[in-house]
mmCIF file of C-alpha atoms in Angstrom:
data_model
loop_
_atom_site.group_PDB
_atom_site.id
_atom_site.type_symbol
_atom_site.label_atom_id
_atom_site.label_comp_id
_atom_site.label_asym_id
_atom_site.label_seq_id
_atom_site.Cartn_x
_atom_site.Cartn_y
_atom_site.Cartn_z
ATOM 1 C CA UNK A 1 30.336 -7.048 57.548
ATOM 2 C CA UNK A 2 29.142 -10.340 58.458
ATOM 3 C CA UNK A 3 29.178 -12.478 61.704
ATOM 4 C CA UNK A 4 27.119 -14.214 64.538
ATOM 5 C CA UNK A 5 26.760 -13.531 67.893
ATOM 6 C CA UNK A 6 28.437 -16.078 70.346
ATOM 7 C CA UNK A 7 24.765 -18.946 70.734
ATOM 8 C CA UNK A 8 22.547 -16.251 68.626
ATOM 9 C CA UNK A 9 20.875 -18.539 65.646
ATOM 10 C CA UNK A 10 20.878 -15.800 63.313
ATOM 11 C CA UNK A 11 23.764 -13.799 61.105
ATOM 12 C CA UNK A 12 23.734 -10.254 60.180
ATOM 13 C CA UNK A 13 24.705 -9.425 57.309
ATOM 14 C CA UNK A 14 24.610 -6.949 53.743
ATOM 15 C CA UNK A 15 22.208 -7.882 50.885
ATOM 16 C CA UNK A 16 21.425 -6.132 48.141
ATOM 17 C CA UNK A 17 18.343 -3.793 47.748
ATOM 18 C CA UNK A 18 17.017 -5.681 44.929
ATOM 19 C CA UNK A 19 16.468 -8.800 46.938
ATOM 20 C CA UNK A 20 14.647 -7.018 50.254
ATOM 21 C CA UNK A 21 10.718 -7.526 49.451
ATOM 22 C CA UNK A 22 8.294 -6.109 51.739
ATOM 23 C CA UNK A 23 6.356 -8.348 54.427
ATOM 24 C CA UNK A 24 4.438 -11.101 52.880
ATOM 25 C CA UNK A 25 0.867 -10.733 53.336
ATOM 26 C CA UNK A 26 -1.135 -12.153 56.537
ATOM 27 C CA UNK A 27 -2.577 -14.592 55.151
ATOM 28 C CA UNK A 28 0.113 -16.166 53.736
ATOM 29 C CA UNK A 29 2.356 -16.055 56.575
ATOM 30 C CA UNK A 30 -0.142 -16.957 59.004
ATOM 31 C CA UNK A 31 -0.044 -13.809 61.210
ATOM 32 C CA UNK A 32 -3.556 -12.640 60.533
ATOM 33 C CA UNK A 33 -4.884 -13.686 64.224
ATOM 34 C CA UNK A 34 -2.312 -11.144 65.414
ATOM 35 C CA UNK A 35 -4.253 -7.767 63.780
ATOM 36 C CA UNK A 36 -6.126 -6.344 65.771
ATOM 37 C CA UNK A 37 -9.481 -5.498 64.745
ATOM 38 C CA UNK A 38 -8.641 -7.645 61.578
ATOM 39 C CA UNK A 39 -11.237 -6.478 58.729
ATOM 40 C CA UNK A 40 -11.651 -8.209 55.053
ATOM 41 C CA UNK A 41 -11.492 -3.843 53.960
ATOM 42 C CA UNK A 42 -7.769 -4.054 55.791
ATOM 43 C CA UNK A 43 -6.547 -6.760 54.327
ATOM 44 C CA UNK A 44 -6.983 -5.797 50.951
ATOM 45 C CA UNK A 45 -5.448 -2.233 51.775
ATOM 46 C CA UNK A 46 -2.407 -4.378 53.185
ATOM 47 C CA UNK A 47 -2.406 -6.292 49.985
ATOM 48 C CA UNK A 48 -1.322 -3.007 48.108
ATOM 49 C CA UNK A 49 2.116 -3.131 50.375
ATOM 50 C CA UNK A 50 2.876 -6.730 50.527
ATOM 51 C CA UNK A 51 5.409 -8.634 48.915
ATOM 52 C CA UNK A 52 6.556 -6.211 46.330
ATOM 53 C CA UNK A 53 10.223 -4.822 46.036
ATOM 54 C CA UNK A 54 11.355 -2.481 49.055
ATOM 55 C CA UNK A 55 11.988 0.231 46.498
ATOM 56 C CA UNK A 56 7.893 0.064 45.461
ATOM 57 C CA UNK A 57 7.018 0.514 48.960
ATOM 58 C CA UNK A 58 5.414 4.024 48.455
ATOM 59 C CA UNK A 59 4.371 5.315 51.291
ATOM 60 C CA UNK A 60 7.987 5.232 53.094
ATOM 61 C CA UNK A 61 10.071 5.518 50.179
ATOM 62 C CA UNK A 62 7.901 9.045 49.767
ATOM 63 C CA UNK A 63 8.159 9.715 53.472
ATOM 64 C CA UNK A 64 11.936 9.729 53.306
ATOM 65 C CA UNK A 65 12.481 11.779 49.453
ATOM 66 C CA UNK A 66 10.338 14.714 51.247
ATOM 67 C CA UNK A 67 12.642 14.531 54.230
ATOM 68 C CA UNK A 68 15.482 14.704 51.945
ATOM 69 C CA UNK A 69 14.151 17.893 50.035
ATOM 70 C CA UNK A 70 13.543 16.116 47.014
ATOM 71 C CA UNK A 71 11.998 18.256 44.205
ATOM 72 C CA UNK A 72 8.729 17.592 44.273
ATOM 73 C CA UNK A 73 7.713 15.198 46.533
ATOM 74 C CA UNK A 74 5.294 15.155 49.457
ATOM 75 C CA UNK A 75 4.659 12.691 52.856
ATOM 76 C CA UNK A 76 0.763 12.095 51.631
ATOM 77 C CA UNK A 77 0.864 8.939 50.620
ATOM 78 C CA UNK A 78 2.401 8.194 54.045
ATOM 79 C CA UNK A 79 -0.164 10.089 56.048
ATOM 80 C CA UNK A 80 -2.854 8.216 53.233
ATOM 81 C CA UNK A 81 -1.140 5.036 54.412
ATOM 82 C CA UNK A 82 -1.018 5.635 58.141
ATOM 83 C CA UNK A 83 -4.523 6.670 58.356
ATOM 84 C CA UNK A 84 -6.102 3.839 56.141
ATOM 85 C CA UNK A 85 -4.379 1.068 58.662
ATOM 86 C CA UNK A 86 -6.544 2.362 60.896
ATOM 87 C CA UNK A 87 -10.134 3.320 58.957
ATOM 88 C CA UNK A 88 -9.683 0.203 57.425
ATOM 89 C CA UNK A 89 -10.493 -1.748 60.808
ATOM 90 C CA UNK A 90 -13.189 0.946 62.268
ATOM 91 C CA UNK A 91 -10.250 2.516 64.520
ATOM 92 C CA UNK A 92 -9.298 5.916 65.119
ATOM 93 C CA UNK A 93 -5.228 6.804 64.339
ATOM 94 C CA UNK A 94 -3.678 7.269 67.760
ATOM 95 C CA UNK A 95 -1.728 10.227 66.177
ATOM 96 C CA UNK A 96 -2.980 13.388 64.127
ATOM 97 C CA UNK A 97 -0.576 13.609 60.569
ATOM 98 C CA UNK A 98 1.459 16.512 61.919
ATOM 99 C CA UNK A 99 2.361 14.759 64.993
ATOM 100 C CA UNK A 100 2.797 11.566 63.353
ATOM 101 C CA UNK A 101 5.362 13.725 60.514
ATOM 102 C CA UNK A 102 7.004 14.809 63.861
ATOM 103 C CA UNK A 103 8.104 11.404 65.003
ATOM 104 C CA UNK A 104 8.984 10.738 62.026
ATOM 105 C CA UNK A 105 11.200 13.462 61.445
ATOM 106 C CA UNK A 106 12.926 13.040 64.682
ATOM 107 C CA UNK A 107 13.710 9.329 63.906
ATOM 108 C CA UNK A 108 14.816 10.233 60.378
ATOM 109 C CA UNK A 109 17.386 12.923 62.217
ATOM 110 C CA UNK A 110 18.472 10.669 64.592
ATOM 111 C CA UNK A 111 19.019 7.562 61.829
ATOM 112 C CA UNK A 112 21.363 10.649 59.902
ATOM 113 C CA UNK A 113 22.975 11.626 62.697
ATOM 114 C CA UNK A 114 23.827 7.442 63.488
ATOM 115 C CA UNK A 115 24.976 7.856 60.206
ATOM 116 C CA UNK A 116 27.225 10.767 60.337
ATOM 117 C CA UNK A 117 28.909 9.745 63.520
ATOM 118 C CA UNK A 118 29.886 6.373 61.912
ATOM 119 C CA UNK A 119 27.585 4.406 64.156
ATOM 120 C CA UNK A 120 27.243 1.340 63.960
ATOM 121 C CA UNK A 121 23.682 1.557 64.696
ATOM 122 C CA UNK A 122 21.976 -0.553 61.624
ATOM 123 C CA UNK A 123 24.090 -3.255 62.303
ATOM 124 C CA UNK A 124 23.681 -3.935 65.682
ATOM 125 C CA UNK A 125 19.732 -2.894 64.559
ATOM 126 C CA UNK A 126 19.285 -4.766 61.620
ATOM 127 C CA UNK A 127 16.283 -5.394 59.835
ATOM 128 C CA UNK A 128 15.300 -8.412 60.313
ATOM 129 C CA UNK A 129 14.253 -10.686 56.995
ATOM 130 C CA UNK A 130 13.159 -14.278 56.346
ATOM 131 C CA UNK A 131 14.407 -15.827 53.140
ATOM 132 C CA UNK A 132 11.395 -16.514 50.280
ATOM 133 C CA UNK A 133 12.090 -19.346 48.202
ATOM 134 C CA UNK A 134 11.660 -17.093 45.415
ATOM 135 C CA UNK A 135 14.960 -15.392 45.549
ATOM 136 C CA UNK A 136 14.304 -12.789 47.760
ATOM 137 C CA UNK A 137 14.070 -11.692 50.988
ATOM 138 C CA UNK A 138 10.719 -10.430 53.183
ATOM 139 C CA UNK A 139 11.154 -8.080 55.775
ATOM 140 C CA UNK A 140 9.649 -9.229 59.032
ATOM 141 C CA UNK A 141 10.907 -5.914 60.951
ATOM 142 C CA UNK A 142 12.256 -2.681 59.808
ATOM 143 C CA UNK A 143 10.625 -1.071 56.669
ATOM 144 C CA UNK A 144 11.184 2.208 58.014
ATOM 145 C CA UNK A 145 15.254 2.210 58.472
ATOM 146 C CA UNK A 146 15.260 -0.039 55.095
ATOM 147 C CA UNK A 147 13.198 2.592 53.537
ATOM 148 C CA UNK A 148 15.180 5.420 54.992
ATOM 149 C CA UNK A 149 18.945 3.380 53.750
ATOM 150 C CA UNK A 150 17.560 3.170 50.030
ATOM 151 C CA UNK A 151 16.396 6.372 49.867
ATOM 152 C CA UNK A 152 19.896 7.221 51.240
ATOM 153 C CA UNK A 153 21.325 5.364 48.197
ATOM 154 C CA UNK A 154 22.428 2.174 49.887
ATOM 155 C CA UNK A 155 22.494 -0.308 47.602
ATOM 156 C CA UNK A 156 23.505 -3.033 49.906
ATOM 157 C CA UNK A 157 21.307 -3.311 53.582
ATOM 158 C CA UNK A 158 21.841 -4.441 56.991
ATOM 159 C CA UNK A 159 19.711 -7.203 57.752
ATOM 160 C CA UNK A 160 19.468 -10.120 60.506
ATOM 161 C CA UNK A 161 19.023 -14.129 58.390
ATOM 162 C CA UNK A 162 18.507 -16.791 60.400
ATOM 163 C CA UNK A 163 21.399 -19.554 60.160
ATOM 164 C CA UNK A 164 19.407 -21.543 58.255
ATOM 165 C CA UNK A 165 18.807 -19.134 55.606
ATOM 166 C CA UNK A 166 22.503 -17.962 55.116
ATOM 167 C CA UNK A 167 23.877 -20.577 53.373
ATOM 168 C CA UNK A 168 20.756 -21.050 50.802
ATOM 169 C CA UNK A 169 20.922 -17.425 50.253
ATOM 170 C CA UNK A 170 24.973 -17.757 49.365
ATOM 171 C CA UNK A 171 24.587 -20.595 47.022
ATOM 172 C CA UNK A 172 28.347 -21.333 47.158
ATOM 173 C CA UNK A 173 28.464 -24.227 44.745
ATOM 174 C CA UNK A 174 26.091 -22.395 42.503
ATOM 175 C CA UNK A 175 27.789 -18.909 42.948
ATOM 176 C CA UNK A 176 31.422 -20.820 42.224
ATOM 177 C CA UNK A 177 29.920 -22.100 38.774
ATOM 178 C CA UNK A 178 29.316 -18.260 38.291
ATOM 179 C CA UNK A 179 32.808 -17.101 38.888
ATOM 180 C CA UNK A 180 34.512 -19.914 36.735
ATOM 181 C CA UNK A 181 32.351 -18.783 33.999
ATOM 182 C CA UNK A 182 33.481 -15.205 34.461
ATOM 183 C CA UNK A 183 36.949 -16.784 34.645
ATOM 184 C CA UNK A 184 36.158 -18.588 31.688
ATOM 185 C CA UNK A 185 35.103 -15.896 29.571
ATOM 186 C CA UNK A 186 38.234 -13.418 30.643
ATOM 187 C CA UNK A 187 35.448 -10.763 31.777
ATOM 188 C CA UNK A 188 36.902 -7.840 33.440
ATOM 189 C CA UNK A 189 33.565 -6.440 34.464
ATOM 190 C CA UNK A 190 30.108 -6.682 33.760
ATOM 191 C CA UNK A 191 27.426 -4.715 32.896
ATOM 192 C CA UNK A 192 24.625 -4.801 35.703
ATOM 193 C CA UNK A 193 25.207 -6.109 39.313
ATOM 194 C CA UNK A 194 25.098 -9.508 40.297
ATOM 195 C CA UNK A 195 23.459 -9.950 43.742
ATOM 196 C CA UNK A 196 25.783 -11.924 45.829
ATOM 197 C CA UNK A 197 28.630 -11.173 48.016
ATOM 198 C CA UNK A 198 31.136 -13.319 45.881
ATOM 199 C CA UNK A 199 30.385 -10.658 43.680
ATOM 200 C CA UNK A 200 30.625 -7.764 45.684
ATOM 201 C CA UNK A 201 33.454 -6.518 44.436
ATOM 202 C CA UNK A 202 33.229 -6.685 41.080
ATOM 203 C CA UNK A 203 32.613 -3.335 39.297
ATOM 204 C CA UNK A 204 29.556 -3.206 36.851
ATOM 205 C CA UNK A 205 29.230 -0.957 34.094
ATOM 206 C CA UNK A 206 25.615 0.513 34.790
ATOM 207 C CA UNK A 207 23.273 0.333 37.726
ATOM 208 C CA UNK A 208 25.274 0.391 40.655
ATOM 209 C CA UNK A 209 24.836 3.914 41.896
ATOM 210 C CA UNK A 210 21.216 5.499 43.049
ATOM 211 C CA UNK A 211 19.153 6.048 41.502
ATOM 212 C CA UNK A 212 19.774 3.575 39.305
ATOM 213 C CA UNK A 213 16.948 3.140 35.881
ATOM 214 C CA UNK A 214 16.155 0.229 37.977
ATOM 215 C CA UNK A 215 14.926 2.632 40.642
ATOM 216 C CA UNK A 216 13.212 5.023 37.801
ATOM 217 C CA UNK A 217 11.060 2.000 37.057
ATOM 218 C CA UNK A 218 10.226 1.377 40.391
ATOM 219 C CA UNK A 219 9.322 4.707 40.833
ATOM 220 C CA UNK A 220 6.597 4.947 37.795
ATOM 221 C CA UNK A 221 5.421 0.981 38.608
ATOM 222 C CA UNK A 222 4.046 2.700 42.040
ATOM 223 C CA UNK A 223 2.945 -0.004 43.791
ATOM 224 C CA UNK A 224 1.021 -1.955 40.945
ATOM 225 C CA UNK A 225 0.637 -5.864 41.297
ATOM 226 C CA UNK A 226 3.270 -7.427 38.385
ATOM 227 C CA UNK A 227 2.164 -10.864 39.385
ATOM 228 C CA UNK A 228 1.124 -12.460 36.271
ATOM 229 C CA UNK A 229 1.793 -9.809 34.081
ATOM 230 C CA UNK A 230 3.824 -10.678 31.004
ATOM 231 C CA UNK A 231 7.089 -8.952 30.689
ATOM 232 C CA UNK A 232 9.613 -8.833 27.174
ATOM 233 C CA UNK A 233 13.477 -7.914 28.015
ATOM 234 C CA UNK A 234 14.667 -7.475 24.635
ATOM 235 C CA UNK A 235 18.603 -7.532 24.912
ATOM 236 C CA UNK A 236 18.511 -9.029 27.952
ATOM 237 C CA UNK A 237 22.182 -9.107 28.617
ATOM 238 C CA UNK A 238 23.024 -11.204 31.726
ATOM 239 C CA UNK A 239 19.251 -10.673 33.023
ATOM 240 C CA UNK A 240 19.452 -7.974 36.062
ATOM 241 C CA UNK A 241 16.102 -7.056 34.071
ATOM 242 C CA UNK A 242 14.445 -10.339 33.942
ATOM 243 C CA UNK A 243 15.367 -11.473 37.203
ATOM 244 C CA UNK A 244 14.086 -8.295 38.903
ATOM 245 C CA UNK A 245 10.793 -8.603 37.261
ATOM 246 C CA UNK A 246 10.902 -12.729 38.196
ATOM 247 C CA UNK A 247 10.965 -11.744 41.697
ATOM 248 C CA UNK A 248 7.918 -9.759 41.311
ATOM 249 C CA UNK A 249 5.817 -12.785 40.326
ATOM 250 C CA UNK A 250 6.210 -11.582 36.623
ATOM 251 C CA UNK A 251 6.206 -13.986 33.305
ATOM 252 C CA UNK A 252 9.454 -13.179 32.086
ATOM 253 C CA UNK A 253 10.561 -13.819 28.108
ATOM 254 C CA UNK A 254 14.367 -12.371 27.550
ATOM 255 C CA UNK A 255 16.191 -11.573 23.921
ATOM 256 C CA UNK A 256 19.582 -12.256 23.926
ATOM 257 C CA UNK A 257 21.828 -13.759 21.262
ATOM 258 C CA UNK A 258 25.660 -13.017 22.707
ATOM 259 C CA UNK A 259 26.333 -16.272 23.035
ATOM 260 C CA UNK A 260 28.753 -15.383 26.413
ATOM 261 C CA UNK A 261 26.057 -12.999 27.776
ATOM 262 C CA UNK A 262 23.631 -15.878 27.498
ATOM 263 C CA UNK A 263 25.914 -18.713 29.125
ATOM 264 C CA UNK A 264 26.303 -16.251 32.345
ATOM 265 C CA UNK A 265 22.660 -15.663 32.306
ATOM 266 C CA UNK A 266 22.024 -19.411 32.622
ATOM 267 C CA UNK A 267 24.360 -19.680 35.872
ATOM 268 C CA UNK A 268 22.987 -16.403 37.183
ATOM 269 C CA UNK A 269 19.450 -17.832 37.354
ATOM 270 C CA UNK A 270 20.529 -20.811 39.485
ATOM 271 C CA UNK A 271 22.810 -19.053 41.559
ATOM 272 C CA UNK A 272 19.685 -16.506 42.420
ATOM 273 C CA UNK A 273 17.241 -19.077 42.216
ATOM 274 C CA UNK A 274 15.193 -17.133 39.376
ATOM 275 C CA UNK A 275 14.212 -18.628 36.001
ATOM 276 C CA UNK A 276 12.775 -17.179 32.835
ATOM 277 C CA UNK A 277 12.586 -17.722 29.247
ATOM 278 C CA UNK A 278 15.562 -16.904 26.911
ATOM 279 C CA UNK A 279 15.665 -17.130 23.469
ATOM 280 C CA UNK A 280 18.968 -17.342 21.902
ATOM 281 C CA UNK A 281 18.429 -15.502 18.052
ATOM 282 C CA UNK A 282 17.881 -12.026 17.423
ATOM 283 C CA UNK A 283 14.885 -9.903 18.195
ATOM 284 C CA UNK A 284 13.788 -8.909 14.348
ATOM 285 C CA UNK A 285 14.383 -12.440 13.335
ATOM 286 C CA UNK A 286 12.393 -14.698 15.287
ATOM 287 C CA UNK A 287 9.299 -16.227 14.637
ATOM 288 C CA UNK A 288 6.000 -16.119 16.222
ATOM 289 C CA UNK A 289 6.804 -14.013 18.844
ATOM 290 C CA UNK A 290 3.793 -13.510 21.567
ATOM 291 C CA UNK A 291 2.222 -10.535 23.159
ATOM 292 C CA UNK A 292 3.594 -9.069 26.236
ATOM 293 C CA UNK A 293 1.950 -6.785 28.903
ATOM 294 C CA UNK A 294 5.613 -4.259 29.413
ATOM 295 C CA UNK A 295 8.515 -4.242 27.116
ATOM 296 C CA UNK A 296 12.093 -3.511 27.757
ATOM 297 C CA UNK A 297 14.104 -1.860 25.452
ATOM 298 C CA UNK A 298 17.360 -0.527 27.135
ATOM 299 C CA UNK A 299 20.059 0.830 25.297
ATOM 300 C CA UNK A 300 19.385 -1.397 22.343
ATOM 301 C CA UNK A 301 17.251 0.044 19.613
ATOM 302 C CA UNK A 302 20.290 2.305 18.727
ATOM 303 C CA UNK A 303 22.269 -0.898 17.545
ATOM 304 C CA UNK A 304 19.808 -1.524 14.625
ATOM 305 C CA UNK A 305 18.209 2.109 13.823
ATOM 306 C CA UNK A 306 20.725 2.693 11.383
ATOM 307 C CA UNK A 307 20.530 -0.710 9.393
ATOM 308 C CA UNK A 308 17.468 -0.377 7.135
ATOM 309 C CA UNK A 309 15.971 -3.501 6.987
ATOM 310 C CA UNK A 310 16.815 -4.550 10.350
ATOM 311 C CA UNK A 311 15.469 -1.676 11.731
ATOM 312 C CA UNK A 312 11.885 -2.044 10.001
ATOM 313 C CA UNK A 313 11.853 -5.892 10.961
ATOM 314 C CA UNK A 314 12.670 -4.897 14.546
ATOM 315 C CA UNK A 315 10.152 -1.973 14.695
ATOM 316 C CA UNK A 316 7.543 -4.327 13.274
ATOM 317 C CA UNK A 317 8.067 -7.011 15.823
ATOM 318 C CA UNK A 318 8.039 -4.360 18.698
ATOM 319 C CA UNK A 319 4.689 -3.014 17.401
ATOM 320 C CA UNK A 320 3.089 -6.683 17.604
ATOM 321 C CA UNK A 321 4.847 -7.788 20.513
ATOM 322 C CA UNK A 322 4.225 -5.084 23.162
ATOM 323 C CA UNK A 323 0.526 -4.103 23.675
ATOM 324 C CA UNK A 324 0.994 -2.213 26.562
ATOM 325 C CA UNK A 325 4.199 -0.109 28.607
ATOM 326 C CA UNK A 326 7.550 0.159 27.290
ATOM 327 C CA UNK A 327 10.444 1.116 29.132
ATOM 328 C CA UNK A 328 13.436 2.609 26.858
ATOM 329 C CA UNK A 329 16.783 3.855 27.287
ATOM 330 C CA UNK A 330 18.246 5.272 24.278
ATOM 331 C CA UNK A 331 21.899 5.483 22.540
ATOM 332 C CA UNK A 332 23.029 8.976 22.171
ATOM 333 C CA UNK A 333 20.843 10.255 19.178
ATOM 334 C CA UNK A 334 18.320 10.344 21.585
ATOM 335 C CA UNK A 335 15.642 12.492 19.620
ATOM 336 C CA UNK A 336 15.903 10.437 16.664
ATOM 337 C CA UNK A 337 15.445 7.169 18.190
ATOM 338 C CA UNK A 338 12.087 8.268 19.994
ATOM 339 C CA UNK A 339 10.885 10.032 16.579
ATOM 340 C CA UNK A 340 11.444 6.403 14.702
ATOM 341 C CA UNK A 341 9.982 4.485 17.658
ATOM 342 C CA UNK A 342 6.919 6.674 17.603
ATOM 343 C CA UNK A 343 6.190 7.655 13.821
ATOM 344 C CA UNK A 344 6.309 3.226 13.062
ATOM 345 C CA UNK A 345 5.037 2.218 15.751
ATOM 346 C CA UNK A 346 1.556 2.561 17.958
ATOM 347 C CA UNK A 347 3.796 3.867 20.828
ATOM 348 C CA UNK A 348 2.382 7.641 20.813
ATOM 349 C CA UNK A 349 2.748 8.097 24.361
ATOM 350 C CA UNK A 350 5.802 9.191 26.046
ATOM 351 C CA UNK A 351 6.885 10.055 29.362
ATOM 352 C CA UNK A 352 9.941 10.782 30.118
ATOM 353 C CA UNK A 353 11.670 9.390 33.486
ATOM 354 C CA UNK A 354 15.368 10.737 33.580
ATOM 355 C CA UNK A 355 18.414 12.118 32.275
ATOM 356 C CA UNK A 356 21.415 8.883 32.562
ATOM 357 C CA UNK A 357 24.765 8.707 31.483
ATOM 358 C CA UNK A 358 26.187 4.965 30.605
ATOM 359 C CA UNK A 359 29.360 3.174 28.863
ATOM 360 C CA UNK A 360 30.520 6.853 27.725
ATOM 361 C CA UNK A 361 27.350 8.387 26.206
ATOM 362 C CA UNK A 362 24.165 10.762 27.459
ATOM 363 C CA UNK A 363 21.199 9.042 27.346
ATOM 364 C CA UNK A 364 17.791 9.382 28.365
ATOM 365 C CA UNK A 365 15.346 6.683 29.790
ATOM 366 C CA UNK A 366 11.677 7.107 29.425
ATOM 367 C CA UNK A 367 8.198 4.780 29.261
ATOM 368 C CA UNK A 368 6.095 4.904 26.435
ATOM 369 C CA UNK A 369 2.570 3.713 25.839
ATOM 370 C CA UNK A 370 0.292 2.881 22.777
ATOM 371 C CA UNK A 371 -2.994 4.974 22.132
#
């Protein structure tokens, strides 16, 4: 649903979750003067919320799981939250955390119920957003209802965009060079989401329904700065992956030598305003490759396992190019991929992060770490 109120400067509209950020931080926007009892201790607190993904945002993506009866989950990083916006600037909370979990739960009820009646209520409320020039959006109003839709599995949110921002967000010249390369290439479907409502339609193969391994990652990042950090997407595909992490301030380097996949890739990054490096040749054959801070490694290893010398090439390259997380989703010999990856490599730490099922097989996605 899109449209614009009759003189309103503003359009409301669906994006996806993967482009709604968080608030930027005070400083940065300028809205500093406006906290009250503003303390130096506060704004780094704040800092730990800012600007990251919606589905990092802790506190209220926690909130919402434990009001959903999620196994294992709990509201104290919320109460953690709510009570260090106050400490943090010498104040008292105005509620006590049962009171505040209270409110809470009667404005999670009443967002279900909203929901269940067919309500239109998030559109005419939207949550209002202010486009970043880094691809994304940043919330100025509303992390609680965005919060509550992705934990809900929405992958696509209400929000309000101001006029101006609509039509940079679209990209329509950018998005049409997309869809003639799609034409182009006779593609029937693709194989992670592309974030734009040209695209909307268009069925991909994984990631589309929460939780997603996208949202698995998000869940074990916590709320961790990525700025800076160095990330390898090794079989990048059409780089969902890399363009996530982009977003997040992170140095992204992506694998992938389909020479289609990597032609779609290049009109992806304009259309979402996201760039990264690609190189164009095989993982276990390149030269020189750098370190990286977190490695990707999804549904790929399984290709070469089984090809001798590939594989030992490959696992040698991983070894010297990751130093410290990597994030894996396997083929379906799942137990004898993770035995290869950790008996030749220094990867002797796993964790992992969920049962998934893609492109006809049982997998299993997990993180592993060196010693």
């Amino acid at each position: 649903m899109t449209g614009q109120g009759a003189g309103r400067d503003y359009v409301v509209t669906e994006i996806p979750v993967e482009l709604l950020f968080t608030e930027l931080d005070v400083r940065s926007a300028r809205t500093d003067h406006l906290i009250e009892s503003f303390t130096d201790h506060w704004y780094e607190h704040h800092l730990q919320c800012a600007d990251i993904s919606i589905m990092r945002l802790v506190p209220h993506r926690e909130l919402y799981r434990y009001f959903l009866g999620e196994r294992g989950t709990a509201p104290d990083a919320y109460l953690d939250w709510y009570e260090q916006i106050h400490a943090t600037r010498g104040l008292s909370p105005p509620m006590s955390g049962n009171e505040l979990l209270n409110q809470r739960r009667l404005e999670y009820g009443n967002m279900r119920s909203g929901l269940h009646s067919g309500s239109d209520f998030f559109f005419e409320h939207p949550i209002k957003v202010r486009w970043n020039p880094a691809g994304y959006f940043n919330i100025l109003d509303g992390h609680h209802r965005a919060s509550f839709l992705y934990c809900l599995g929405f992958r696509r949110i209400p929000v309000r965009i101001s006029l101006q921002d609509y039509p940079v967000w679209l990209h329509s010249t950018a998005a049409a060079e997309v869809e003639q390369t799609i034409e182009d290439q006779q593609r029937m479907l693709i194989y992670t989401p592309i974030l734009n409502p040209l695209f909307y339609g268009m069925h991909s193969e994984r990631d589309e329904t929460y939780p997603t391994r996208l949202d698995y990652i998000a869940r074990f990042m916590g709320r961790g700065r990525l700025k800076g950090q160095s990330v390898l997407d090794i079989g990048c595909n059409i780089g969902y992956y890399a363009r996530n992490f982009v977003r997040e301030g992170a140095e992204v380097t992506g694998f992938e030598p389909d020479p289609d996949h990597h032609s779609l890739l290049y009109k992806l990054n304009v259309m979402e305003r996201t760039e990264f490096s690609v190189i164009t040749e095989r993982f276990e054959e390149s030269k020189d490759v750098p370190q990286y801070d977190i490695g990707l490694l999804l549904t790929v290893f399984y290709h070469v396992m089984k090809e001798p010398e590939a594989c030992r090439r490959f696992l040698a390259q991983l070894d010297r190019s990751v130093c410290g997380l990597l994030f894996w989703e396997s083929g379906d010999a799942i137990e004898a991929e993770k035995k290869m990856l950790m008996e030749n490599t220094g990867f002797k730490h796993y964790e992992k992060l969920a049962d998934t099922f893609g492109t006809g097989k049982y997998r299993e996605l997990g993180v592993f770490r060196k010693v």
